[in-house]
Short mmCIF file of C-alpha atoms in Angstrom, two decimals:
data_model
loop_
_atom_site.label_atom_id
_atom_site.label_comp_id
_atom_site.label_asym_id
_atom_site.label_seq_id
_atom_site.Cartn_x
_atom_site.Cartn_y
_atom_site.Cartn_z
CA MET A 45 126.56 -7.32 -58.92
CA ALA A 46 128.89 -5.35 -56.63
CA VAL A 47 132.42 -3.94 -56.76
CA VAL A 48 134.66 -2.53 -54.04
CA GLN A 49 137.87 -0.71 -54.90
CA ALA A 50 141.11 -1.08 -52.92
CA ASN A 51 143.77 -0.07 -55.46
CA ASN A 52 144.41 3.49 -56.66
CA LEU A 53 143.16 2.34 -60.06
CA LEU A 54 140.42 -0.29 -59.97
CA GLU A 55 141.97 -3.37 -61.59
CA ASP A 56 138.79 -5.50 -61.51
CA GLN A 57 136.39 -5.45 -64.45
CA SER A 58 133.17 -7.37 -64.95
CA SER A 59 130.33 -7.93 -67.37
CA ILE A 60 126.84 -9.46 -67.53
CA ARG A 61 124.98 -9.96 -70.80
CA SER A 62 121.70 -11.70 -71.52
CA GLY A 63 120.22 -12.21 -74.94
CA SER A 64 121.85 -13.39 -78.13
CA LEU A 65 125.28 -14.99 -77.59
CA SER A 66 126.00 -14.78 -81.31
CA THR A 67 126.44 -12.16 -83.99
CA ASN A 68 123.43 -13.82 -85.66
CA GLU A 69 119.92 -12.77 -84.66
CA SER A 70 118.96 -16.45 -84.58
CA GLY A 71 121.06 -17.09 -81.47
CA PRO A 72 122.02 -19.15 -79.54
CA PHE A 73 120.49 -17.18 -76.66
CA GLY A 74 121.60 -17.21 -73.05
CA THR A 75 123.50 -15.38 -70.31
CA PHE A 76 127.20 -14.43 -70.19
CA VAL A 77 129.03 -13.51 -66.97
CA GLY A 78 132.64 -12.32 -66.78
CA VAL A 79 134.86 -11.41 -63.82
CA TYR A 80 138.30 -10.09 -64.77
CA ASP A 81 140.70 -9.55 -61.85
CA GLY A 82 143.63 -7.53 -63.15
CA HIS A 83 147.12 -7.20 -61.68
CA GLY A 84 149.98 -4.82 -62.40
CA GLY A 85 147.47 -2.31 -63.80
CA PRO A 86 143.98 -2.14 -65.33
CA GLU A 87 144.92 -2.49 -69.01
CA THR A 88 144.44 -6.25 -69.43
CA SER A 89 141.17 -6.55 -67.51
CA ARG A 90 139.76 -3.61 -69.50
CA PHE A 91 140.93 -5.20 -72.76
CA ILE A 92 139.20 -8.49 -71.85
CA ASN A 93 136.01 -6.62 -71.00
CA ASP A 94 136.12 -4.86 -74.37
CA HIS A 95 136.85 -7.92 -76.51
CA LEU A 96 136.20 -11.39 -75.07
CA VAL A 97 132.41 -11.46 -75.38
CA HIS A 98 132.64 -10.24 -79.00
CA HIS A 99 135.01 -13.10 -79.85
CA LEU A 100 132.57 -15.49 -78.15
CA LYS A 101 129.69 -14.18 -80.27
CA ARG A 102 131.74 -14.45 -83.47
CA PHE A 103 132.84 -18.06 -82.82
CA SER A 104 129.35 -19.18 -81.72
CA ALA A 105 127.95 -17.69 -84.95
CA GLU A 106 130.51 -19.66 -86.96
CA GLN A 107 129.62 -22.91 -85.17
CA GLN A 108 125.93 -21.98 -84.80
CA SER A 109 126.04 -23.19 -81.20
CA MET A 110 127.71 -22.70 -77.82
CA SER A 111 130.48 -25.15 -76.90
CA VAL A 112 133.71 -25.66 -74.97
CA ASP A 113 135.55 -25.06 -78.24
CA VAL A 114 133.84 -21.68 -78.76
CA ILE A 115 134.86 -20.56 -75.26
CA ARG A 116 138.44 -21.83 -75.59
CA LYS A 117 138.86 -20.03 -78.93
CA SER A 118 137.48 -16.82 -77.37
CA PHE A 119 140.14 -16.93 -74.63
CA GLN A 120 142.86 -17.62 -77.21
CA ALA A 121 141.74 -14.74 -79.46
CA THR A 122 141.64 -12.36 -76.48
CA GLU A 123 145.15 -13.41 -75.43
CA GLU A 124 146.46 -12.97 -78.97
CA GLY A 125 144.80 -9.56 -79.24
CA PHE A 126 146.35 -8.32 -76.01
CA THR A 127 149.77 -9.68 -77.01
CA SER A 128 149.49 -7.68 -80.26
CA LEU A 129 148.62 -4.58 -78.23
CA VAL A 130 151.72 -5.09 -76.06
CA ALA A 131 153.85 -5.44 -79.19
CA THR A 132 152.62 -2.09 -80.55
CA GLN A 133 153.04 -0.26 -77.21
CA TRP A 134 156.23 -1.97 -75.98
CA SER A 135 158.72 0.65 -77.17
CA MET A 136 156.84 3.53 -75.51
CA LYS A 137 155.30 1.70 -72.55
CA PRO A 138 157.34 -1.45 -71.78
CA GLN A 139 155.66 -2.04 -68.38
CA ILE A 140 152.46 -3.11 -70.18
CA ALA A 141 154.26 -6.44 -70.66
CA ALA A 142 153.96 -7.01 -66.89
CA VAL A 143 150.20 -6.31 -66.74
CA GLY A 144 147.82 -9.25 -66.72
CA SER A 145 144.45 -10.49 -65.54
CA CYS A 146 142.63 -13.51 -64.24
CA CYS A 147 139.56 -14.34 -66.31
CA LEU A 148 136.48 -16.16 -65.01
CA VAL A 149 133.59 -16.67 -67.45
CA GLY A 150 130.20 -18.31 -67.04
CA VAL A 151 127.87 -19.03 -69.95
CA ILE A 152 124.33 -20.35 -69.48
CA CYS A 153 122.91 -21.60 -72.76
CA ASN A 154 120.36 -24.31 -73.65
CA GLY A 155 120.14 -25.54 -70.06
CA THR A 156 123.91 -25.93 -69.80
CA LEU A 157 126.29 -23.91 -67.61
CA TYR A 158 129.86 -23.56 -68.89
CA VAL A 159 132.47 -22.21 -66.48
CA ALA A 160 135.90 -21.25 -67.84
CA ASN A 161 138.76 -19.90 -65.78
CA VAL A 162 142.37 -18.79 -65.85
CA GLY A 163 143.79 -17.55 -62.54
CA ASP A 164 142.29 -17.63 -59.05
CA SER A 165 138.79 -16.16 -59.29
CA ARG A 166 136.09 -18.68 -58.39
CA ALA A 167 132.57 -19.78 -59.30
CA VAL A 168 130.53 -21.55 -56.60
CA MET A 169 127.04 -22.98 -57.01
CA GLY A 170 124.38 -23.27 -54.30
CA ARG A 171 122.58 -26.57 -54.79
CA ALA A 172 119.53 -27.63 -52.77
CA VAL A 173 119.43 -31.06 -51.15
CA LYS A 174 115.85 -32.32 -51.45
CA ALA A 175 115.93 -34.59 -48.40
CA THR A 176 117.16 -31.97 -45.92
CA GLY A 177 116.39 -28.61 -47.53
CA GLU A 178 120.03 -27.59 -47.10
CA VAL A 179 121.79 -25.64 -49.82
CA LEU A 180 125.30 -26.99 -50.34
CA ALA A 181 128.25 -25.24 -51.99
CA VAL A 182 129.67 -26.83 -55.13
CA GLN A 183 132.82 -25.26 -56.61
CA LEU A 184 132.57 -25.18 -60.40
CA SER A 185 135.91 -23.61 -61.33
CA ALA A 186 139.48 -24.89 -61.15
CA GLU A 187 142.04 -22.39 -59.82
CA HIS A 188 145.58 -21.73 -60.99
CA ASN A 189 147.49 -20.37 -58.00
CA ALA A 190 150.93 -21.51 -56.86
CA SER A 191 149.62 -21.84 -53.28
CA ILE A 192 147.89 -25.06 -54.47
CA GLU A 193 150.14 -28.14 -54.34
CA SER A 194 148.79 -29.63 -57.60
CA VAL A 195 149.52 -26.35 -59.44
CA ARG A 196 153.12 -26.37 -58.18
CA GLN A 197 153.49 -29.98 -59.32
CA GLU A 198 152.09 -29.10 -62.75
CA LEU A 199 154.63 -26.27 -63.11
CA LYS A 200 157.51 -28.49 -61.99
CA SER A 201 156.55 -31.24 -64.45
CA MET A 202 156.36 -28.67 -67.29
CA HIS A 203 159.71 -27.13 -66.33
CA PRO A 204 161.77 -30.05 -64.97
CA ASP A 205 165.11 -28.27 -65.51
CA ASP A 206 164.14 -25.15 -63.55
CA SER A 207 164.58 -25.54 -59.78
CA GLN A 208 163.29 -21.97 -59.32
CA ILE A 209 160.02 -22.37 -61.24
CA VAL A 210 158.11 -21.91 -57.94
CA VAL A 211 159.67 -20.07 -55.02
CA LEU A 212 158.41 -19.57 -51.45
CA LYS A 213 158.85 -15.84 -50.82
CA HIS A 214 157.62 -14.12 -47.61
CA ASN A 215 155.55 -17.24 -46.91
CA VAL A 216 153.79 -17.02 -50.30
CA TRP A 217 154.39 -19.39 -53.22
CA ARG A 218 155.11 -17.49 -56.44
CA VAL A 219 155.90 -18.56 -60.00
CA LYS A 220 159.55 -17.55 -60.60
CA GLY A 221 159.26 -15.63 -57.32
CA LEU A 222 157.16 -13.03 -59.16
CA ILE A 223 153.48 -13.94 -59.49
CA GLN A 224 150.99 -16.17 -57.67
CA VAL A 225 148.86 -17.26 -60.63
CA SER A 226 150.12 -19.84 -63.11
CA ARG A 227 147.60 -18.98 -65.85
CA SER A 228 146.38 -15.59 -67.00
CA ILE A 229 145.58 -13.34 -69.92
CA GLY A 230 148.50 -10.97 -70.52
CA ASP A 231 151.66 -11.12 -68.36
CA VAL A 232 153.49 -11.55 -71.66
CA TYR A 233 156.83 -10.91 -69.94
CA LEU A 234 156.51 -14.50 -68.64
CA LYS A 235 155.35 -15.92 -71.97
CA LYS A 236 157.58 -14.43 -74.68
CA ALA A 237 161.35 -13.83 -74.45
CA GLU A 238 161.19 -10.64 -76.53
CA PHE A 239 159.23 -8.90 -73.76
CA ASN A 240 161.51 -10.00 -70.90
CA ARG A 241 164.40 -7.62 -71.47
CA GLU A 242 165.29 -3.96 -71.16
CA PRO A 243 163.59 -1.49 -70.94
CA LEU A 244 161.27 -3.61 -68.74
CA TYR A 245 161.90 -2.90 -65.04
CA ALA A 246 164.73 -5.05 -63.68
CA LYS A 247 162.47 -6.66 -61.03
CA PHE A 248 160.45 -8.33 -63.81
CA ARG A 249 163.43 -9.53 -65.85
CA LEU A 250 164.58 -13.13 -65.51
CA ARG A 251 168.25 -14.08 -65.42
CA GLU A 252 167.80 -16.89 -67.92
CA PRO A 253 166.11 -16.22 -71.27
CA ILE A 254 162.61 -17.72 -71.64
CA LYS A 255 162.78 -20.87 -73.78
CA LYS A 256 159.07 -21.68 -73.50
CA PRO A 257 156.13 -19.85 -71.91
CA ILE A 258 156.15 -19.96 -68.10
CA LEU A 259 152.52 -18.91 -67.71
CA SER A 260 149.62 -20.27 -69.77
CA SER A 261 146.40 -18.69 -71.03
CA GLU A 262 144.65 -22.05 -71.48
CA PRO A 263 141.36 -22.02 -69.52
CA SER A 264 140.07 -24.84 -67.35
CA ILE A 265 136.49 -25.40 -68.54
CA SER A 266 133.73 -27.35 -66.79
CA VAL A 267 130.32 -28.19 -68.24
CA HIS A 268 127.28 -28.61 -65.99
CA GLN A 269 123.78 -29.60 -67.07
CA LEU A 270 121.50 -27.43 -64.92
CA GLN A 271 119.14 -29.30 -62.61
CA PRO A 272 116.01 -28.06 -60.76
CA GLN A 273 117.96 -28.15 -57.46
CA ASP A 274 120.61 -25.71 -58.77
CA GLN A 275 119.66 -22.43 -57.07
CA PHE A 276 122.34 -19.82 -57.84
CA VAL A 277 125.99 -19.28 -58.77
CA ILE A 278 128.40 -16.84 -57.11
CA PHE A 279 131.12 -15.55 -59.47
CA ALA A 280 133.80 -13.58 -57.59
CA SER A 281 137.41 -12.47 -57.68
CA ASP A 282 139.77 -13.92 -55.07
CA GLY A 283 139.33 -10.79 -52.95
CA LEU A 284 136.04 -12.30 -51.72
CA TRP A 285 137.32 -15.84 -51.19
CA GLU A 286 140.15 -14.61 -48.93
CA HIS A 287 137.45 -14.00 -46.32
CA PHE A 288 134.86 -16.76 -46.89
CA SER A 289 134.72 -20.47 -47.39
CA ASN A 290 132.52 -21.60 -50.29
CA GLN A 291 129.82 -22.79 -47.88
CA GLU A 292 129.87 -19.55 -45.86
CA ALA A 293 129.26 -17.53 -49.03
CA VAL A 294 126.44 -19.86 -50.12
CA ASP A 295 124.84 -19.63 -46.66
CA ILE A 296 124.82 -15.82 -46.83
CA VAL A 297 123.12 -15.85 -50.24
CA GLN A 298 120.62 -18.50 -49.16
CA GLN A 299 119.66 -16.80 -45.90
CA ASN A 300 119.19 -13.24 -47.17
CA PRO A 301 116.92 -11.42 -49.67
CA ARG A 302 118.04 -11.57 -53.30
CA ASN A 303 117.95 -7.82 -53.76
CA GLY A 304 121.37 -6.35 -52.91
CA ILE A 305 122.90 -9.76 -52.14
CA ALA A 306 126.20 -9.08 -53.97
CA ARG A 307 126.61 -5.85 -52.01
CA ARG A 308 125.87 -7.75 -48.78
CA LEU A 309 128.60 -10.32 -49.58
CA VAL A 310 131.11 -7.52 -50.19
CA LYS A 311 130.16 -5.72 -46.98
CA ILE A 312 130.51 -8.87 -44.85
CA ALA A 313 133.90 -9.58 -46.51
CA LEU A 314 135.07 -6.06 -45.58
CA GLN A 315 133.83 -6.54 -42.02
CA GLU A 316 135.93 -9.71 -41.89
CA ALA A 317 138.94 -7.83 -43.30
CA ALA A 318 138.55 -5.18 -40.60
CA LYS A 319 138.22 -7.83 -37.88
CA LYS A 320 141.44 -9.53 -39.03
CA ARG A 321 143.28 -6.22 -38.60
CA GLU A 322 141.58 -5.58 -35.25
CA MET A 323 139.90 -2.44 -36.48
CA ARG A 324 136.33 -1.26 -36.86
CA TYR A 325 134.54 -1.54 -40.20
CA SER A 326 133.60 2.15 -39.91
CA ASP A 327 137.32 3.02 -39.73
CA LEU A 328 138.19 0.78 -42.69
CA LYS A 329 135.65 2.69 -44.81
CA LYS A 330 137.55 5.94 -44.15
CA ILE A 331 140.86 4.65 -45.56
CA ASP A 332 141.78 6.03 -48.98
CA ARG A 333 142.09 3.80 -52.02
CA GLY A 334 145.67 2.72 -52.55
CA VAL A 335 146.32 2.52 -48.80
CA ARG A 336 143.19 0.35 -48.62
CA ARG A 337 145.05 -2.33 -50.63
CA HIS A 338 147.05 -3.18 -47.47
CA PHE A 339 143.78 -4.28 -45.85
CA HIS A 340 141.90 -5.97 -48.69
CA ASP A 341 141.95 -6.51 -52.46
CA ASP A 342 139.61 -5.11 -55.11
CA ILE A 343 136.51 -7.32 -54.89
CA THR A 344 133.99 -8.09 -57.62
CA VAL A 345 130.92 -10.28 -56.96
CA ILE A 346 128.16 -11.35 -59.36
CA VAL A 347 125.36 -13.61 -58.11
CA VAL A 348 123.23 -15.28 -60.78
CA PHE A 349 119.95 -16.85 -59.65
CA ILE A 350 118.72 -19.78 -61.73
CA ASP A 351 115.04 -20.25 -62.56
CA SER A 352 114.87 -23.90 -63.61
CA THR A 353 111.46 -23.53 -65.28
CA PHE A 354 112.81 -20.73 -67.45
CA VAL A 355 116.14 -22.45 -68.21
CA SER A 356 114.37 -25.55 -69.50
CA ARG A 357 112.49 -23.58 -72.19
CA ALA A 358 115.06 -20.85 -72.82
CA THR A 359 116.17 -22.40 -76.12
CA SER A 360 112.94 -21.43 -77.80
CA VAL A 361 112.16 -18.23 -75.90
CA LYS A 362 113.67 -14.96 -77.08
CA PHE A 363 114.04 -12.92 -73.90
CA PRO A 364 115.03 -9.27 -73.35
CA SER A 365 118.69 -8.48 -73.88
CA ILE A 366 120.62 -6.91 -71.00
CA SER A 367 124.16 -5.54 -70.95
CA LEU A 368 125.84 -4.46 -67.70
CA ARG A 369 129.47 -3.58 -67.25
CA GLY A 370 131.30 -3.07 -63.95
CA GLY A 371 134.68 -1.47 -63.31
CA GLY A 372 136.25 1.93 -63.68
CA VAL A 373 133.51 3.61 -61.67
CA HIS A 374 134.91 6.87 -60.27
CA LEU A 375 133.85 7.51 -56.71
CA PRO A 376 134.78 10.24 -54.25
CA SER A 377 137.66 9.23 -51.99
CA ASN A 378 136.66 7.85 -48.58
CA THR A 379 133.50 6.27 -49.98
CA LEU A 380 132.94 2.59 -49.71
CA ALA A 381 132.64 1.29 -53.21
CA PRO A 382 130.25 -1.65 -53.10
CA CYS A 383 128.82 -0.22 -56.19
CA THR A 384 126.01 -1.49 -58.34
CA THR A 385 126.22 1.42 -60.76
CA PRO A 386 127.24 0.06 -64.18
CA THR A 387 129.42 2.19 -66.43
CA GLU A 388 127.49 0.89 -69.39
CA ALA A 389 123.99 -0.45 -69.17
CA GLY A 390 121.20 -0.97 -71.60
CA ALA A 391 118.08 -3.02 -71.92
CA THR A 392 115.96 -3.46 -75.01
#
């Protein structure tokens, strides 16, 4: 697990938990991974980190199992909770309506990997090919970014009367000319008309009142039965994928020692960012946060290695519980933040 900060306030949050995925002691047991790439501020990504996994545990206890439905309900409850927070803070802090977050979640339970996503973070698996020994990249998550043609078509079909639903601005496709992602948690100023008015900053206000939500919080969820050839999964915010193809990232993980591999991915991404700006990596490291955002985004990377022998019997084995949380780590200025120091960690 590694994090590098580019913004003045780190907007990325992340979480890893292993153990019971339920409020019941009887399980189900497994591993939860979350990468929450915030925008407009850190409030939404922090809120998700505080609440989503608890909703997941509550719903899995109710159903006594892990399922697509449990995960979908957890996203919905998190969205509703943040919308309620915006409603209570709106009069004093209206800009919270323009804060949102992507949300990428992986759950490994009973030999099954669930990947749920809103926004443009990405989960990529490294899968071994028996015949050749190669490890190929398999993307597990669907992305919701207006740069993707199918996403633009989806928006146009949902808003047929709005010719400005997606706008090409400074060579970047944006929803309503404002935001690149079409699905998120938060961003309630593009979901509810009552939050798209004064005293919200004028740049966020739409000319026409919102008749139906422009952005969605509905996750795309894939279900994958783990196989012995499934080696590892890279969960990362889009700050990493700006610099690597899926296969390049998988090759780096495959060809290097496991220990410190997330940090290595972040470092190579920053070296690529420096190269694109025709500067040295050593000079990039000296740039203060805030200014650093002009060169690269906040980046969060979590690499999960899969032990197929353990996964196959994990239903009946009660293994040690682990809780790690990334984000909001305060570092001296001018330090490179690939940081494996969790703000909250415990093992029992």
